[in-house]
């Protein structure tokens, strides 16, 4: 398979788990997936399945409109940002499509003062780390994972977060270890996710690798001129 074919396959597999994790509807057509998000500020999100800059420019020009989002892998962020701006899209902070085989994913027990709760209903898994010791439990960290693909072989992690005052105590790693262990026990073999900059640091520490940089943009309607206007004209 060509590099673009491999990227397309990974993106399709990630998207399938992501829409499952969030209960979104989606349709694949040509080089794009259209996801019905249904939020006032994010009605539809189009995910491009290639980093071809021409495909990106065409899609941005065609898809601009209120509450439209456009997500695509990029091999040239500056060029993607310029094409997005010319069509009225604003690009967010970089994110990264990442993957990891699950067979040797690290897993750790919750540290003293915390306990781990696992829940969810197939094909969704939910891991929560809560405080112990007081009258009630307080949420400190949480994550979701959806099993998808043939034989539920893919495990797509989503909405992994640690409450700010509980960060850098290993709780994000506990959540990821619990989700991936549970997914593996249910037959999943590969992990996939799209990471924020902070998330990427956690996942790299756990052995995940970057498949592609992603550019996520929303339409703001403020199209930037492609060439700066000449003030003397
Ligand atoms: C990303 C996030 C979940 C990490 O949670 P956490 O509980 O702080 O992570 P851990 O304590 O388990 O980190 C384990 C290791 O990962 C690495 N790591 C995690 N966060 C890091 C950061 N912000 N900077 C550098 N390294 C980091 C470190 O190697 C860390 O070990 P160390 O603290 O001994 O150095 C948390 O920062 C967060 O919720 N961020 C906002 C939401 C978000 O971006 N979520 C990810 C979506 S993809």
mmCIF file of N, CA and C and ligand atoms in Angstrom, residues 141 159-163 166-174 193-203 205, ligand 1:
data_model
loop_
_atom_site.group_PDB
_atom_site.id
_atom_site.type_symbol
_atom_site.label_atom_id
_atom_site.label_comp_id
_atom_site.label_asym_id
_atom_site.label_seq_id
_atom_site.Cartn_x
_atom_site.Cartn_y
_atom_site.Cartn_z
ATOM 1 N N UNK A 141 -9.330 11.951 37.161
ATOM 2 C CA UNK A 141 -8.934 11.701 35.764
ATOM 3 C C UNK A 141 -9.958 10.774 35.118
ATOM 4 N N UNK A 159 -11.161 11.620 24.651
ATOM 5 C CA UNK A 159 -11.461 12.452 25.828
ATOM 6 C C UNK A 159 -10.710 11.955 27.069
ATOM 7 N N UNK A 160 -9.385 11.903 26.952
ATOM 8 C CA UNK A 160 -8.521 11.541 28.073
ATOM 9 C C UNK A 160 -8.169 12.843 28.792
ATOM 10 N N UNK A 161 -8.468 12.959 30.070
ATOM 11 C CA UNK A 161 -8.064 14.184 30.763
ATOM 12 C C UNK A 161 -7.823 13.915 32.246
ATOM 13 N N UNK A 162 -6.985 14.760 32.804
ATOM 14 C CA UNK A 162 -6.744 14.759 34.248
ATOM 15 C C UNK A 162 -7.091 16.145 34.761
ATOM 16 N N UNK A 163 -7.841 16.228 35.824
ATOM 17 C CA UNK A 163 -8.195 17.509 36.443
ATOM 18 C C UNK A 163 -6.876 18.226 36.807
ATOM 19 N N UNK A 166 -4.566 17.502 39.729
ATOM 20 C CA UNK A 166 -4.110 16.113 39.917
ATOM 21 C C UNK A 166 -3.116 15.684 38.832
ATOM 22 N N UNK A 167 -2.660 16.648 38.021
ATOM 23 C CA UNK A 167 -1.763 16.273 36.909
ATOM 24 C C UNK A 167 -0.356 15.933 37.391
ATOM 25 N N UNK A 168 0.371 15.199 36.553
ATOM 26 C CA UNK A 168 1.758 14.772 36.750
ATOM 27 C C UNK A 168 1.903 13.911 38.003
ATOM 28 N N UNK A 169 0.873 13.122 38.283
ATOM 29 C CA UNK A 169 0.942 12.128 39.363
ATOM 30 C C UNK A 169 0.747 10.723 38.797
ATOM 31 N N UNK A 170 0.810 10.604 37.476
ATOM 32 C CA UNK A 170 0.688 9.295 36.843
ATOM 33 C C UNK A 170 -0.742 8.863 36.563
ATOM 34 N N UNK A 171 -1.728 9.761 36.768
ATOM 35 C CA UNK A 171 -3.129 9.328 36.616
ATOM 36 C C UNK A 171 -3.536 9.158 35.146
ATOM 37 N N UNK A 172 -2.991 10.018 34.268
ATOM 38 C CA UNK A 172 -3.267 9.849 32.837
ATOM 39 C C UNK A 172 -2.749 8.488 32.368
ATOM 40 N N UNK A 173 -1.592 8.105 32.866
ATOM 41 C CA UNK A 173 -1.017 6.800 32.504
ATOM 42 C C UNK A 173 -1.869 5.665 33.072
ATOM 43 N N UNK A 174 -2.420 5.848 34.268
ATOM 44 C CA UNK A 174 -3.304 4.825 34.858
ATOM 45 C C UNK A 174 -4.544 4.640 33.985
ATOM 46 N N UNK A 193 -5.533 7.134 18.235
ATOM 47 C CA UNK A 193 -6.114 8.335 18.869
ATOM 48 C C UNK A 193 -5.609 9.573 18.145
ATOM 49 N N UNK A 194 -6.250 10.699 18.404
ATOM 50 C CA UNK A 194 -5.724 12.002 17.974
ATOM 51 C C UNK A 194 -5.408 12.791 19.235
ATOM 52 N N UNK A 195 -4.148 13.222 19.327
ATOM 53 C CA UNK A 195 -3.622 13.805 20.564
ATOM 54 C C UNK A 195 -3.464 15.313 20.487
ATOM 55 N N UNK A 196 -3.716 15.971 21.618
ATOM 56 C CA UNK A 196 -3.318 17.367 21.811
ATOM 57 C C UNK A 196 -1.805 17.386 22.096
ATOM 58 N N UNK A 197 -1.239 18.599 22.233
ATOM 59 C CA UNK A 197 0.198 18.689 22.529
ATOM 60 C C UNK A 197 0.521 18.051 23.885
ATOM 61 N N UNK A 198 -0.315 18.310 24.894
ATOM 62 C CA UNK A 198 -0.076 17.707 26.215
ATOM 63 C C UNK A 198 -0.269 16.198 26.159
ATOM 64 N N UNK A 199 -1.339 15.786 25.458
ATOM 65 C CA UNK A 199 -1.610 14.361 25.332
ATOM 66 C C UNK A 199 -0.464 13.643 24.656
ATOM 67 N N UNK A 200 0.091 14.266 23.622
ATOM 68 C CA UNK A 200 1.179 13.624 22.888
ATOM 69 C C UNK A 200 2.339 13.271 23.812
ATOM 70 N N UNK A 201 2.634 14.175 24.771
ATOM 71 C CA UNK A 201 3.746 13.901 25.698
ATOM 72 C C UNK A 201 3.452 12.667 26.541
ATOM 73 N N UNK A 202 2.218 12.566 26.999
ATOM 74 C CA UNK A 202 1.820 11.373 27.769
ATOM 75 C C UNK A 202 1.920 10.123 26.901
ATOM 76 N N UNK A 203 1.341 10.181 25.695
ATOM 77 C CA UNK A 203 1.271 8.970 24.871
ATOM 78 C C UNK A 203 2.660 8.542 24.406
ATOM 79 N N UNK A 205 5.350 8.892 26.020
ATOM 80 C CA UNK A 205 5.947 8.237 27.188
ATOM 81 C C UNK A 205 5.468 6.782 27.302
HETATM 82 C C1 LIG B 1 -2.577 15.023 28.868
HETATM 83 C C2 LIG B 1 -3.019 14.760 30.318
HETATM 84 C C3 LIG B 1 -4.241 13.809 30.276
HETATM 85 C C4 LIG B 1 -1.858 14.091 31.081
HETATM 86 O O1 LIG B 1 -2.369 13.685 32.331
HETATM 87 P P1 LIG B 1 -1.444 13.448 33.626
HETATM 88 O O2 LIG B 1 -2.281 12.741 34.619
HETATM 89 O O3 LIG B 1 -0.799 14.708 34.032
HETATM 90 O O4 LIG B 1 -0.334 12.471 33.006
HETATM 91 P P2 LIG B 1 0.660 11.556 33.857
HETATM 92 O O5 LIG B 1 0.934 12.155 35.183
HETATM 93 O O6 LIG B 1 0.137 10.171 33.839
HETATM 94 O O7 LIG B 1 1.978 11.632 32.951
HETATM 95 C C5 LIG B 1 2.792 10.496 32.764
HETATM 96 C C6 LIG B 1 4.032 10.923 31.994
HETATM 97 O O8 LIG B 1 3.652 11.467 30.720
HETATM 98 C C7 LIG B 1 4.494 12.598 30.413
HETATM 99 N N1 LIG B 1 3.699 13.819 30.486
HETATM 100 C C8 LIG B 1 2.374 13.928 30.757
HETATM 101 N N2 LIG B 1 1.967 15.219 30.690
HETATM 102 C C9 LIG B 1 3.070 15.939 30.353
HETATM 103 C C10 LIG B 1 3.293 17.318 30.143
HETATM 104 N N3 LIG B 1 2.305 18.235 30.235
HETATM 105 N N4 LIG B 1 4.552 17.725 29.826
HETATM 106 C C11 LIG B 1 5.560 16.831 29.707
HETATM 107 N N5 LIG B 1 5.404 15.487 29.912
HETATM 108 C C12 LIG B 1 4.178 15.056 30.228
HETATM 109 C C13 LIG B 1 5.569 12.620 31.488
HETATM 110 O O9 LIG B 1 6.607 11.767 31.055
HETATM 111 C C14 LIG B 1 4.823 12.024 32.670
HETATM 112 O O10 LIG B 1 5.689 11.442 33.610
HETATM 113 P P3 LIG B 1 6.409 12.399 34.723
HETATM 114 O O11 LIG B 1 5.334 13.269 35.335
HETATM 115 O O12 LIG B 1 6.994 11.390 35.670
HETATM 116 O O13 LIG B 1 7.425 13.190 33.971
HETATM 117 C C15 LIG B 1 -3.392 16.099 31.038
HETATM 118 O O14 LIG B 1 -2.303 17.000 30.879
HETATM 119 C C16 LIG B 1 -4.657 16.769 30.532
HETATM 120 O O15 LIG B 1 -5.761 16.432 30.933
HETATM 121 N N6 LIG B 1 -4.499 17.753 29.620
HETATM 122 C C17 LIG B 1 -5.661 18.497 29.084
HETATM 123 C C18 LIG B 1 -6.562 17.623 28.234
HETATM 124 C C19 LIG B 1 -5.803 16.965 27.126
HETATM 125 O O16 LIG B 1 -5.086 17.578 26.349
HETATM 126 N N7 LIG B 1 -5.984 15.633 27.051
HETATM 127 C C20 LIG B 1 -5.385 14.825 26.022
HETATM 128 C C21 LIG B 1 -6.320 14.764 24.890
HETATM 129 S S1 LIG B 1 -5.583 13.853 23.562
#
